[in-house]
Short mmCIF file of C-alpha atoms and ligand atoms in Angstrom, two decimals:
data_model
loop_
_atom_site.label_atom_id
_atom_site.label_comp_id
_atom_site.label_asym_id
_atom_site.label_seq_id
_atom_site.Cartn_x
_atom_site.Cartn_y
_atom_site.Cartn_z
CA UNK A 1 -24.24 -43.35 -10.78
CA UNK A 2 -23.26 -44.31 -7.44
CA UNK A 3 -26.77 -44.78 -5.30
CA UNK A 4 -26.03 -42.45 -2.62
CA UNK A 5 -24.36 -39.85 -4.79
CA UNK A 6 -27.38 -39.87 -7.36
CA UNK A 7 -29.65 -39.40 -3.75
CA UNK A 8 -28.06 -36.74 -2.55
CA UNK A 9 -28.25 -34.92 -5.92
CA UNK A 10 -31.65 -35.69 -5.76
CA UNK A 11 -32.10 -34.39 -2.61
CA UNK A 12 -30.19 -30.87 -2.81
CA UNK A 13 -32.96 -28.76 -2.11
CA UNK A 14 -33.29 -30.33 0.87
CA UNK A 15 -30.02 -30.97 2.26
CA UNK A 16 -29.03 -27.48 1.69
CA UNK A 17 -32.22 -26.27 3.79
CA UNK A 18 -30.68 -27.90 6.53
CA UNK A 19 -27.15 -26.87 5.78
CA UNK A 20 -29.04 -22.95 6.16
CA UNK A 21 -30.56 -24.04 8.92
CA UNK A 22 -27.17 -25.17 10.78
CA UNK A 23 -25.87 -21.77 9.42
CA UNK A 24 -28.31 -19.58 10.58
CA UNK A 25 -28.10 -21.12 13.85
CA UNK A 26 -24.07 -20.37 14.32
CA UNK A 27 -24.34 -17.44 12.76
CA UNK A 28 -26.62 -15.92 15.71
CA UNK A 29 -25.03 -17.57 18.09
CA UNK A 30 -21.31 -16.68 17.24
CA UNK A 31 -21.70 -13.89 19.85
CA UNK A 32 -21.84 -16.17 22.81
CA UNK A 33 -20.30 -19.16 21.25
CA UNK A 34 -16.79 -19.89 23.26
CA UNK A 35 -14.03 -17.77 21.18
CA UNK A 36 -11.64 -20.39 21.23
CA UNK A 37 -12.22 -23.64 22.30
CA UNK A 38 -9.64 -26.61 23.87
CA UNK A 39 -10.10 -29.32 21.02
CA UNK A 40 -9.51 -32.92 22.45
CA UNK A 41 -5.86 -34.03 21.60
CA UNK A 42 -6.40 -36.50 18.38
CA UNK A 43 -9.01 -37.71 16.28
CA UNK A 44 -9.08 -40.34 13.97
CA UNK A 45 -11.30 -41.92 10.79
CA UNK A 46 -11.43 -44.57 8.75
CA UNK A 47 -12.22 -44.43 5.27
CA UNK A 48 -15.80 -45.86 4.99
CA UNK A 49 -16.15 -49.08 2.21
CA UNK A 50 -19.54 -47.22 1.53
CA UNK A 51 -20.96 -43.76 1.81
CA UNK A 52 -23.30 -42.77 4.34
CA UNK A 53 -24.65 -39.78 1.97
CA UNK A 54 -24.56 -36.11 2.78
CA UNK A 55 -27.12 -35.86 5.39
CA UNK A 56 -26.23 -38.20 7.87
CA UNK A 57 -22.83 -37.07 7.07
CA UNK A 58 -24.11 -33.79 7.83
CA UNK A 59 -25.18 -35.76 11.04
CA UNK A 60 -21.91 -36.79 12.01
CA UNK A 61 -20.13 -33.66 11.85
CA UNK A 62 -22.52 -32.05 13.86
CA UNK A 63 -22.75 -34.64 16.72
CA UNK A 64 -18.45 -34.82 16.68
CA UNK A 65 -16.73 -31.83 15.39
CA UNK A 66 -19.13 -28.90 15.47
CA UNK A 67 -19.15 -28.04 19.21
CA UNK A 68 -15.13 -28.41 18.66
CA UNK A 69 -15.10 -25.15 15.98
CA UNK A 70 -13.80 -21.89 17.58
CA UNK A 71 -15.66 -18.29 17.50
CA UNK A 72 -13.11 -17.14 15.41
CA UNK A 73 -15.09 -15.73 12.65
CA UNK A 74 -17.29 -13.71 15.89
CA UNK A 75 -16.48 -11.10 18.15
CA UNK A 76 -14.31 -11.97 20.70
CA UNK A 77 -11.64 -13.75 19.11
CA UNK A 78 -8.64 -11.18 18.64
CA UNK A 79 -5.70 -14.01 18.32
CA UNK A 80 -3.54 -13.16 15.26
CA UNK A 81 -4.90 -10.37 12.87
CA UNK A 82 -8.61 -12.30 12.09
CA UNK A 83 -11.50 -11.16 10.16
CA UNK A 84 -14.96 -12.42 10.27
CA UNK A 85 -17.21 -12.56 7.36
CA UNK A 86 -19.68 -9.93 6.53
CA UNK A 87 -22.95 -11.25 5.04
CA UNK A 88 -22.76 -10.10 1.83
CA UNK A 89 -19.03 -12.02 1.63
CA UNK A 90 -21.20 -15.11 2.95
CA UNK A 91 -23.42 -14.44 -0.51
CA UNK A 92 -20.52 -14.49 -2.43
CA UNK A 93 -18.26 -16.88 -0.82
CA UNK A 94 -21.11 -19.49 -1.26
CA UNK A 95 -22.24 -18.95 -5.04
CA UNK A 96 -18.21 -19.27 -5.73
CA UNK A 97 -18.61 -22.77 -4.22
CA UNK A 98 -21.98 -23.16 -6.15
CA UNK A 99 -20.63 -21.68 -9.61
CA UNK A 100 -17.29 -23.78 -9.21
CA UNK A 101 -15.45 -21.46 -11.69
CA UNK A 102 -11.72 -21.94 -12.35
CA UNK A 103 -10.72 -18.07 -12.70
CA UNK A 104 -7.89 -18.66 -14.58
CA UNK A 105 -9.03 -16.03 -17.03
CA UNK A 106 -10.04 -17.78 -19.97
CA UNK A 107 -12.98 -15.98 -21.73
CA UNK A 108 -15.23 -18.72 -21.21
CA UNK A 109 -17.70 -16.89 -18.54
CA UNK A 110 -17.31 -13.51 -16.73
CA UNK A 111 -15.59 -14.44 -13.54
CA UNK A 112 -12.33 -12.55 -14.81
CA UNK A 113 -14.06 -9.45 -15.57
CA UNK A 114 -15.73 -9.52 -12.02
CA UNK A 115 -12.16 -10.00 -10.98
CA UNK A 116 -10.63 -6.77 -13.10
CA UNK A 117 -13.60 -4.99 -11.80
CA UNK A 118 -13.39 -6.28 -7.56
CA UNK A 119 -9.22 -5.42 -8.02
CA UNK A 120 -10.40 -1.47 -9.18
CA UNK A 121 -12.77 -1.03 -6.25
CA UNK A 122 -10.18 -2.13 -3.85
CA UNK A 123 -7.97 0.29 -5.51
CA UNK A 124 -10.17 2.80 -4.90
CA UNK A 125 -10.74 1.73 -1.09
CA UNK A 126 -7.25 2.02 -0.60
CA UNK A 127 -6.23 4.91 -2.98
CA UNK A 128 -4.07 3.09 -5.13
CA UNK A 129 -3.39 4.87 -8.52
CA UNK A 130 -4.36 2.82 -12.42
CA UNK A 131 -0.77 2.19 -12.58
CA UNK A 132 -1.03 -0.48 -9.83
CA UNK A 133 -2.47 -4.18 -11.36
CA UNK A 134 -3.91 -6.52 -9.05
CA UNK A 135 -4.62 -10.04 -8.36
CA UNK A 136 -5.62 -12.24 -6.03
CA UNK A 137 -4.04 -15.22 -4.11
CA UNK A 138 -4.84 -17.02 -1.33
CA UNK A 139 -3.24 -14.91 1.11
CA UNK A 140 -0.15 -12.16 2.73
CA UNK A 141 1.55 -14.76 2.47
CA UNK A 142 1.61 -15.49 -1.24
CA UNK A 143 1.28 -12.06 -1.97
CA UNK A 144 4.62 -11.14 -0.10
CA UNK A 145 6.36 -13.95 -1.96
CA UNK A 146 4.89 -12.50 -5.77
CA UNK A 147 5.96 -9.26 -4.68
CA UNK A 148 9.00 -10.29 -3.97
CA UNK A 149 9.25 -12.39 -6.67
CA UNK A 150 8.71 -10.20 -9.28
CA UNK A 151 11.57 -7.68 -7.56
CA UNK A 152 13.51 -10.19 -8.22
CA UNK A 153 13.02 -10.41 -11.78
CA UNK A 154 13.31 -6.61 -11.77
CA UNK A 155 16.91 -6.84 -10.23
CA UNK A 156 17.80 -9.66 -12.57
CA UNK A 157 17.31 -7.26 -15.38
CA UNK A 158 19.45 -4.73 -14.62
CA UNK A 159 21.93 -6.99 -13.91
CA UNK A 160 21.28 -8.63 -17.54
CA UNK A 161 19.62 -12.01 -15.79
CA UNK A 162 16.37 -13.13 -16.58
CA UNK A 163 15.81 -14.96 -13.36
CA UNK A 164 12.76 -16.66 -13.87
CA UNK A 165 14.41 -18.05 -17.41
CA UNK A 166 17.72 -18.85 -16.14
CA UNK A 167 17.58 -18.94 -12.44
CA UNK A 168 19.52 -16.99 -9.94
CA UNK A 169 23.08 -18.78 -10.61
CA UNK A 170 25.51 -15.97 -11.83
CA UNK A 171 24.45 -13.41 -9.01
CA UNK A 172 25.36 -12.40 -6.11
CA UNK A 173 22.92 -13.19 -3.10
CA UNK A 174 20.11 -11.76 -2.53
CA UNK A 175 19.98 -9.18 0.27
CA UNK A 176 16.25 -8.29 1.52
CA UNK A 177 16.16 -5.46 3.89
CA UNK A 178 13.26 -5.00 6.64
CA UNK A 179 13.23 -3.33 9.85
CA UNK A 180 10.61 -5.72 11.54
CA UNK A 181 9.84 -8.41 9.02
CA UNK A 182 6.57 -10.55 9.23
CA UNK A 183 7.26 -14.22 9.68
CA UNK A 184 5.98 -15.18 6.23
CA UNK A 185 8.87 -12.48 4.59
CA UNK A 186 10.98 -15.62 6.13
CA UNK A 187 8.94 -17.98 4.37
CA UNK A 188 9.01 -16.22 0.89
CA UNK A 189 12.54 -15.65 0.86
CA UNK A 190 12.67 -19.82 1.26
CA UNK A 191 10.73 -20.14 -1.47
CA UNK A 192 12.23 -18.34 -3.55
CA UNK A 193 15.82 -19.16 -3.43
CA UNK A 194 17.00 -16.00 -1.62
CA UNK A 195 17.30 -17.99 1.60
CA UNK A 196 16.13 -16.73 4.99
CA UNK A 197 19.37 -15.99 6.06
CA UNK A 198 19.20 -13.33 3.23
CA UNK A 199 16.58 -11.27 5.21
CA UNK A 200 18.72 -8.66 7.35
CA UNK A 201 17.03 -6.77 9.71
CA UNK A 202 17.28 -3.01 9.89
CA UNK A 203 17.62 -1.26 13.28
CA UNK A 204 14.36 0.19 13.74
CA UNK A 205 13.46 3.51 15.44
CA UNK A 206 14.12 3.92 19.47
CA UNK A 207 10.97 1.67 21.10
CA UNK A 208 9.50 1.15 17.82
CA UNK A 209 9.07 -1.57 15.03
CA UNK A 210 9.10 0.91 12.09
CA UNK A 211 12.34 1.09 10.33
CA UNK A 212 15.25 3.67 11.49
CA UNK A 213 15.57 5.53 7.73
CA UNK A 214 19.11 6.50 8.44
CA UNK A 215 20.09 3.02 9.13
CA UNK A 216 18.28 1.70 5.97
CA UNK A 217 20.38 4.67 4.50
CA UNK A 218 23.66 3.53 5.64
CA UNK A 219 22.75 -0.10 4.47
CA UNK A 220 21.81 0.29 0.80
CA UNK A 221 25.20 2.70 0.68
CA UNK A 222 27.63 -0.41 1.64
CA UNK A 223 25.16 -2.41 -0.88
CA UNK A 224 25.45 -0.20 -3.67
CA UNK A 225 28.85 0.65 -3.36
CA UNK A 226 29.75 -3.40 -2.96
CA UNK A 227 27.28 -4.15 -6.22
CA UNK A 228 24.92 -6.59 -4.18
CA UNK A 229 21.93 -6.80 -5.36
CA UNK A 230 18.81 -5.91 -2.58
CA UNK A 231 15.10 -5.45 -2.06
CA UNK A 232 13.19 -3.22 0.45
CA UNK A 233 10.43 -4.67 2.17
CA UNK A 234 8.58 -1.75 3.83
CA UNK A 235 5.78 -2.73 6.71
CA UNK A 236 2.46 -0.63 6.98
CA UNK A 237 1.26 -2.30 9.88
CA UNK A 238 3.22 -4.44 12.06
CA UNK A 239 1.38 -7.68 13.75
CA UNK A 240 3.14 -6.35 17.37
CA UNK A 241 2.47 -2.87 17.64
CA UNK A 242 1.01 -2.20 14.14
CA UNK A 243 3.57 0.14 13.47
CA UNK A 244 4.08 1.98 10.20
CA UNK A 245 7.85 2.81 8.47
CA UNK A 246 7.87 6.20 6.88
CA UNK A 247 6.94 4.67 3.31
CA UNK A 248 7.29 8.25 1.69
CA UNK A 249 11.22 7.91 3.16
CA UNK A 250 11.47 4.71 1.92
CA UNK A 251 10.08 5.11 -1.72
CA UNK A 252 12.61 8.27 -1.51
CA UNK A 253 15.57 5.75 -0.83
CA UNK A 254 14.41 3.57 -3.54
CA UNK A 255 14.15 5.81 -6.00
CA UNK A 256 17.81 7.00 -5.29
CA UNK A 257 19.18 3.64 -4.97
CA UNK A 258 17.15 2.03 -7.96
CA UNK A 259 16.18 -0.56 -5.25
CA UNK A 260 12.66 -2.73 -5.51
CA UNK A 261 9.96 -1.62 -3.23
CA UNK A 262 7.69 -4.07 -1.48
CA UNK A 263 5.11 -3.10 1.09
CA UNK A 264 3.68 -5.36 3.36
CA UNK A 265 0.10 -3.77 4.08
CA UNK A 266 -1.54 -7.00 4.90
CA UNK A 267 -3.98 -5.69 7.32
CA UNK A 268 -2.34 -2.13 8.08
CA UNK A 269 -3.38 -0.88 4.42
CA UNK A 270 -6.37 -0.32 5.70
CA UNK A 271 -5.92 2.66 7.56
CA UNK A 272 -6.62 4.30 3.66
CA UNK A 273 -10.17 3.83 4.35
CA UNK A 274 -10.45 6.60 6.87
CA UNK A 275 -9.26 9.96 6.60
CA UNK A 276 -7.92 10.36 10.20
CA UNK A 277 -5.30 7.38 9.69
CA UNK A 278 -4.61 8.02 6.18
CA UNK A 279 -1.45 9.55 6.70
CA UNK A 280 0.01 6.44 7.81
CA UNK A 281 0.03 4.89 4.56
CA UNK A 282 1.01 7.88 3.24
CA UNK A 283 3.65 6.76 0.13
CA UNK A 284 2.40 3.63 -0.42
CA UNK A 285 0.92 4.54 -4.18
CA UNK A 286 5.02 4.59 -4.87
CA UNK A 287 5.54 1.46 -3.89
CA UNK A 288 6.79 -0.78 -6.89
CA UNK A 289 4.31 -3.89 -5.08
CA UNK A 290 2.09 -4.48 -2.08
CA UNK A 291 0.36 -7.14 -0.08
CA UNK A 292 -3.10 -6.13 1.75
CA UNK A 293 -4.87 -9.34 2.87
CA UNK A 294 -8.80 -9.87 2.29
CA UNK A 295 -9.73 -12.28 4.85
CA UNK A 296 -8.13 -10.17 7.38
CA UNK A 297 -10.22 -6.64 7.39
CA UNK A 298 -12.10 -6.80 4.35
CA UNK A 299 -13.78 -9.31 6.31
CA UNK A 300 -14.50 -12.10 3.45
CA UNK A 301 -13.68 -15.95 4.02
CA UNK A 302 -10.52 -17.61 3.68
CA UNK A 303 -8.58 -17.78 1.85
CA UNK A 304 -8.06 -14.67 -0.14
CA UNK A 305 -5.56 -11.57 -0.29
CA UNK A 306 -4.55 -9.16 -3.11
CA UNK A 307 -0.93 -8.51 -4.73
CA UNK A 308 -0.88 -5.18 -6.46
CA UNK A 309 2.34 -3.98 -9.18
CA UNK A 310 3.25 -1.46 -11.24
CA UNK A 311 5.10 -4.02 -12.90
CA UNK A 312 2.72 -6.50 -14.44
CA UNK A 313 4.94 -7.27 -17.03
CA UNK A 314 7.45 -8.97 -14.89
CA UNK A 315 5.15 -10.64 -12.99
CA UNK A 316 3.98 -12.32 -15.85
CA UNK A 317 7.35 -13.36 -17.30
CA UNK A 318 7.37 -14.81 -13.73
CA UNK A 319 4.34 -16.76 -13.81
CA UNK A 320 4.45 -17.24 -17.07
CA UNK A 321 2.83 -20.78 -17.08
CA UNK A 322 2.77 -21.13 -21.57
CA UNK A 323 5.86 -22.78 -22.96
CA UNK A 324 6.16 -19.82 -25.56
CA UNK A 325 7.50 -17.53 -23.09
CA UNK A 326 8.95 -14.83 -25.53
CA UNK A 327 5.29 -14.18 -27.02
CA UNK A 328 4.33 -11.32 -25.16
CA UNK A 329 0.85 -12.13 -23.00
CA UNK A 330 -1.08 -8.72 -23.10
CA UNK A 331 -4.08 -9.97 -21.57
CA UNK A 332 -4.77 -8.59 -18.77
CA UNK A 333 -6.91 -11.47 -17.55
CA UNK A 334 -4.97 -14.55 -18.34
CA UNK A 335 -4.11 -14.79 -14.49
CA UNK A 336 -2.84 -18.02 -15.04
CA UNK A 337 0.10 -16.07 -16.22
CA UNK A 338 -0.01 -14.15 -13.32
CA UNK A 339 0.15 -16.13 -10.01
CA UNK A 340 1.71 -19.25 -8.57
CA UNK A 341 -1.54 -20.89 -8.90
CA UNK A 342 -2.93 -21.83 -12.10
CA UNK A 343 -6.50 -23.49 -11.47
CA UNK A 344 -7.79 -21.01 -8.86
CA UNK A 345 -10.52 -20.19 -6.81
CA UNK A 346 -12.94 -17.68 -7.98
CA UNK A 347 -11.90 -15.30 -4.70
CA UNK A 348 -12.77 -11.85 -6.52
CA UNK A 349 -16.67 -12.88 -5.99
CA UNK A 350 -16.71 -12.40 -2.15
CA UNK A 351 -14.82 -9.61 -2.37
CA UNK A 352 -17.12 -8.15 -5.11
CA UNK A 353 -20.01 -9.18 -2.91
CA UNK A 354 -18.79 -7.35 0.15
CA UNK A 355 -17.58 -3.79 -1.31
CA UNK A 356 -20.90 -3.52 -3.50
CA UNK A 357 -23.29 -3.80 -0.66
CA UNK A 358 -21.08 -2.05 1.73
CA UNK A 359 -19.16 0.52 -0.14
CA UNK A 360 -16.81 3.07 1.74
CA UNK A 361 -18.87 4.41 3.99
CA UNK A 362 -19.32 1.11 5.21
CA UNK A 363 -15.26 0.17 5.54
CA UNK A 364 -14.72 3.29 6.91
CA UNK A 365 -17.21 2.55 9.93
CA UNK A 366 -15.49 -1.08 10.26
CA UNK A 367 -12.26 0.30 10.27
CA UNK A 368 -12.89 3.42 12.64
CA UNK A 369 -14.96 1.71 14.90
CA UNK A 370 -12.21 -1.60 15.65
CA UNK A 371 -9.33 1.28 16.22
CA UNK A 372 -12.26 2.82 19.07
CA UNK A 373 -12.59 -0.36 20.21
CA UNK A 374 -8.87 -1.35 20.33
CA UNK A 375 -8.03 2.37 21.74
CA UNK A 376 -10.74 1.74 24.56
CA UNK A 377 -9.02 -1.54 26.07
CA UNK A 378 -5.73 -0.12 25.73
CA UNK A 379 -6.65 2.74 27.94
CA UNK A 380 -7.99 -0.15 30.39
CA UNK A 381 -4.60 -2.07 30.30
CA UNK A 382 -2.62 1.40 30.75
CA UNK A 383 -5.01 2.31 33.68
CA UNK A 384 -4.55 -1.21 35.46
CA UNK A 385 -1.69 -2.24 37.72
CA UNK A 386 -2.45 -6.02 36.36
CA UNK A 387 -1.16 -5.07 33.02
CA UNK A 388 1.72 -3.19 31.61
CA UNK A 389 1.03 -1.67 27.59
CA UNK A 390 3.92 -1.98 25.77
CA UNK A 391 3.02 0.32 22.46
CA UNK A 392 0.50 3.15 22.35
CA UNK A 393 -2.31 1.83 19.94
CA UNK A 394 -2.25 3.48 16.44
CA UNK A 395 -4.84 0.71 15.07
CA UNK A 396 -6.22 -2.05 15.78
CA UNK A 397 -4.20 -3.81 17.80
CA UNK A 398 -2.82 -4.14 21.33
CA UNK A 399 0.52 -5.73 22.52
CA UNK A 400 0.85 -5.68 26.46
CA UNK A 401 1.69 -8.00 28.87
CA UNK A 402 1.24 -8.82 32.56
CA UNK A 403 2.30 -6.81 35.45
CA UNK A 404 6.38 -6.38 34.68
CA UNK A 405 7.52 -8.80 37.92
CA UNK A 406 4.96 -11.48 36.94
CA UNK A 407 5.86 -11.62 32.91
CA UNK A 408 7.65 -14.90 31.82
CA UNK A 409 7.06 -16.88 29.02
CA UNK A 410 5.54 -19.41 30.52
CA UNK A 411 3.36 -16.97 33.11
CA UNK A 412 1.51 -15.56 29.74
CA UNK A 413 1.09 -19.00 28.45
CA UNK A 414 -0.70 -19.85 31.88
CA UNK A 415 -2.70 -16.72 31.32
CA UNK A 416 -3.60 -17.35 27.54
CA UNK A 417 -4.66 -20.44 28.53
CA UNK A 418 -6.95 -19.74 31.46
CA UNK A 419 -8.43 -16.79 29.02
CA UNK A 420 -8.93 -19.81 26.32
CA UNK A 421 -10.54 -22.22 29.07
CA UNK A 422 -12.81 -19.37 29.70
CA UNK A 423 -14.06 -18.67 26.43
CA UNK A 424 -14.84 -15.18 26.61
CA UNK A 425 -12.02 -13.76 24.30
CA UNK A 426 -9.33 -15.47 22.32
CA UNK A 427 -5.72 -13.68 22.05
CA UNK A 428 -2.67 -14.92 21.36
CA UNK A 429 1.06 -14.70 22.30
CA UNK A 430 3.79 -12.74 21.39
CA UNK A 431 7.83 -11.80 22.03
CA UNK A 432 8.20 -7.59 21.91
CA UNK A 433 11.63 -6.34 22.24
CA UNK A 434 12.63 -9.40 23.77
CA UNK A 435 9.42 -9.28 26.47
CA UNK A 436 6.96 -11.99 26.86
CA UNK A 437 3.69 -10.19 25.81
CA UNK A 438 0.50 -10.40 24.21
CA UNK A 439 -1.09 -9.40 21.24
CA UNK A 440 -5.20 -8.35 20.91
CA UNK A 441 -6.03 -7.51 17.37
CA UNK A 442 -9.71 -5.98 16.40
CA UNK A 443 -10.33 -7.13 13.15
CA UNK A 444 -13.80 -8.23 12.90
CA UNK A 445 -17.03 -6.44 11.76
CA UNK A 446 -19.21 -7.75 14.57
CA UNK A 447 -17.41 -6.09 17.62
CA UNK A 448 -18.76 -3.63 18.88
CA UNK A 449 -18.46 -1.04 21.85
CA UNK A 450 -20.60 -2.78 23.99
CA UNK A 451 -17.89 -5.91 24.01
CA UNK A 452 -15.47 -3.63 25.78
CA UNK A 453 -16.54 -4.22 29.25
CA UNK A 454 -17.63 -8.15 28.39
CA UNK A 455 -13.52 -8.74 26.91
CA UNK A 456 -12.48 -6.39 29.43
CA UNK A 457 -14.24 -8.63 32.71
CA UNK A 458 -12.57 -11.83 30.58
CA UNK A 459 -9.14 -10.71 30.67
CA UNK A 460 -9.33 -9.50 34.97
CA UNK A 461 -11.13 -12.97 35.28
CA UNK A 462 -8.47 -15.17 34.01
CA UNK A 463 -6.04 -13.40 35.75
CA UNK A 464 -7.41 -14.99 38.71
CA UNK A 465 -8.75 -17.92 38.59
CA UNK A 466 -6.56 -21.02 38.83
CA UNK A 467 -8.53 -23.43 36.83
CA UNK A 468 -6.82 -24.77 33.62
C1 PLP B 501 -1.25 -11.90 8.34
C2 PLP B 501 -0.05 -11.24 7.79
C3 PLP B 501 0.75 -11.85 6.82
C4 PLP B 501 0.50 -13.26 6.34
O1 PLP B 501 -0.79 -13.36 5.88
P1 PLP B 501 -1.56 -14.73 5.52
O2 PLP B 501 -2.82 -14.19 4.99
O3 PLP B 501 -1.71 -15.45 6.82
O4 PLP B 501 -0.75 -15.47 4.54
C5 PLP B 501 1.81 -11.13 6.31
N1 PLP B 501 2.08 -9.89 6.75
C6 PLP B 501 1.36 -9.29 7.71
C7 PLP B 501 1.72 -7.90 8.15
C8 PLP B 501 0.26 -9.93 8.25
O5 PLP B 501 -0.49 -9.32 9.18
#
């Protein structure tokens, strides 16, 4: 064995104390770390001819890169829709890296049990009904695009295709309707040979991003009555304004039209968890599949999201990944068969970790207390003559911008950079209804209310000071 490799493995115990103790050490210090930092430009390596072993490799990163990471898994960093990681998803997240499963779903160790079992608790923490199978992937993203996938397949068959046997040749295009689609909707509809162009957006209602129902309506009317073949991708919270479309309406219009049902609920799915904002994701049981992300509020580590159908079936002659595709899988843990990935990450174990030792109570606090938190600054931005809100908050998040006569794209830029440079908070920028704004999204278990005032003193700060 090579000398420093058989060292190292010698040495575990001991490297991994110090690997804790450089853990431990962020971990409390997360809090006042910089939220997002300014990362020099480049950085280059060369391969070394030989190893310098796992501690003073540990060494190096520390002395070059670690001052460089960003807060993002603390407090004070609202920039896209982020989760931390709660401790108990730390647990898990590092005996999947110590157990190095591959949870395909063979039977040769538990791990796709634990997986059956972590997709039925999130089932319950969202109120999804038995009919709905689960699995993980490494994201919204992928999710959206199995989701979509396997509508596909459904259309195919009532059109007498089996898509994922004989491709999409032979039909008509693809049409997938969305009022406000998330960018990655884009990206699936690449992927899958629908084509972005394929992805019309439905008016949505007057200053809103949820779908207008009558215009969705009027649209799968011309569609039907033309034969072209569609999908329905219904959002339960948008990124902007986390808006909700009236899912009940839409699994209604579905239903009539014999249309696929998708629904994106990558972060918004959580409103489930607490009985005040349940009604938002009211419907979304009916949906024929769904996206709700994990490393978003569940709060585990990336990467990791859930794709739940009522039509497993499909989804499997999809992902089929056996040559003898006519024998009928009816496994229910060969996830191999099931998404794009075949070796995979054992993802269900964080998850597992995180629901176990917090339960419901404990999302519903998470969850309740980041829409407090997110309602609090908004009534500071609506109260200020700096600001302007642009949607009341439903959720989590926040999109506003600066003072209306002062609001360009590059002013907020100049802003989100001077808030960066400062390090208290980290958002991120946005475009709603053609405005140049900015989004603040309250994702992560640590904030609390007493970060109000410190992200609130950030944001007046960087409005004026100059220095970039
Ligand atoms: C974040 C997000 C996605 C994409 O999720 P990834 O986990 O980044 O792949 C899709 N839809 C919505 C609504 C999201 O918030």
């Amino acid at each position: 064995m090579y000398e420093r490799l058989l060292d190292d493995h010698q040495r575990i115990q001991q490297i991994l104390a110090s690997v804790l103790d450089d853990s431990v050490h962020f971990l409390s210090t997360l809090g006042s770390r910089p939220a997002g930092c300014v990362p020099p430009a480049t950085i280059a390596e060369t391969l070394p001819q030989a190893g310098i072993g796992a501690t003073a490799t540990l060494d190096l990163f520390r002395s070059k890169y670690a001052d460089w990471m960003s807060g993002a898994a603390g407090p004070h960093y609202f920039g896209l829709v982020t989760g931390g990681a709660t401790p108990a998803s730390i647990v898990g997240d590092w005996l999947t890296t110590i157990y190095d499963q591959n949870a395909t779903g063979s039977n040769d160790s538990i791990a796709s049990q634990i997986e059956l079992v972590a997709i039925g608790l999130l089932r319950e923490l969202f109120g999804l009904s038995e009919a709905h199978a689960g699995v993980f992937v490494s994201g919204a993203t992928m999710a959206n695009f199995v989701g979509l996938a396997t509508g596909r397949q459904w259309l195919g068959h009532r059109r007498g295709v089996d898509i994922a046997q004989s491709g999409l040749s032979g039909l008509p295009p693809i049409r997938v309707l969305c009022g406000t689609p998330h960018s990655s909707v884009y990206k699936a509809c690449a992927m899958l040979g629908i084509g972005r162009d394929c992805l019309e957006r439905i008016a949505t209602l007057p200053n809103r991003e949820a779908v207008d129902v009558a215009s969705l309506r009027k649209r799968l009317v011309e569609l039907s009555d033309s034969g072209q073949p569609c999908l329905v991708v219904g959002n339960a919270g948008t990124v902007n304004s986390v808006d909700y479309d009236d899912l009940n309406a839409l699994a209604d219009l579905c239903h009539k039209f014999e249309v696929w049902l998708h629904v994106d609920a990558a972060f918004g799915g959580f409103a489930a968890c607490v009985p005040e904002k349940q009604s938002l994701v009211a419907g979304i049981d009916r949906a024929d599949s769904i996206t709700i992300d994990a490393h978003k509020w569940l709060n585990v580590p990336y990467d990791s999201a859930m794709v739940f159908t009522r039509h497993l079936q499909l989804q499997r002659e999809v992902f089929q990944n056996s040559a003898a595709y006519l024998e009928a899988d009816p496994t229910p843990t060969n996830f191999v068969n099931l998404t794009p990935e075949n070796s995979r990450r054992f993802r269900a174990l964080p998850a597992w970790f995180t629901l176990m030792a917090y339960g419901r109570e404990g999302y519903r606090e998470v969850v309740m207390r980041n829409c407090k938190i997110a309602e609090e600054i908004g009534e500071l931005l609506q109260s200020s003559d700096r600001f302007q809100l642009l949607a009341p908050v439903r959720m989590n998040g926040i999109v506003f911008t600066l003072a209306v006569d002062t609001a360009t794209h590059s002013s907020v830029q100049e802003y989100l950079h001077r808030v960066q440079f400062g390090g208290v908070l980290y958002m991120t920028p946005t475009e709603y209804f053609a405005v140049p704004a900015i989004r603040l999204s309250v994702t992560n278990w640590r904030t609390t209310q007493q970060d109000v005032s410190k992200v609130w003193s950030g944001m007046l700060s960087a409005l004026d000071s100059d220095s970039t």
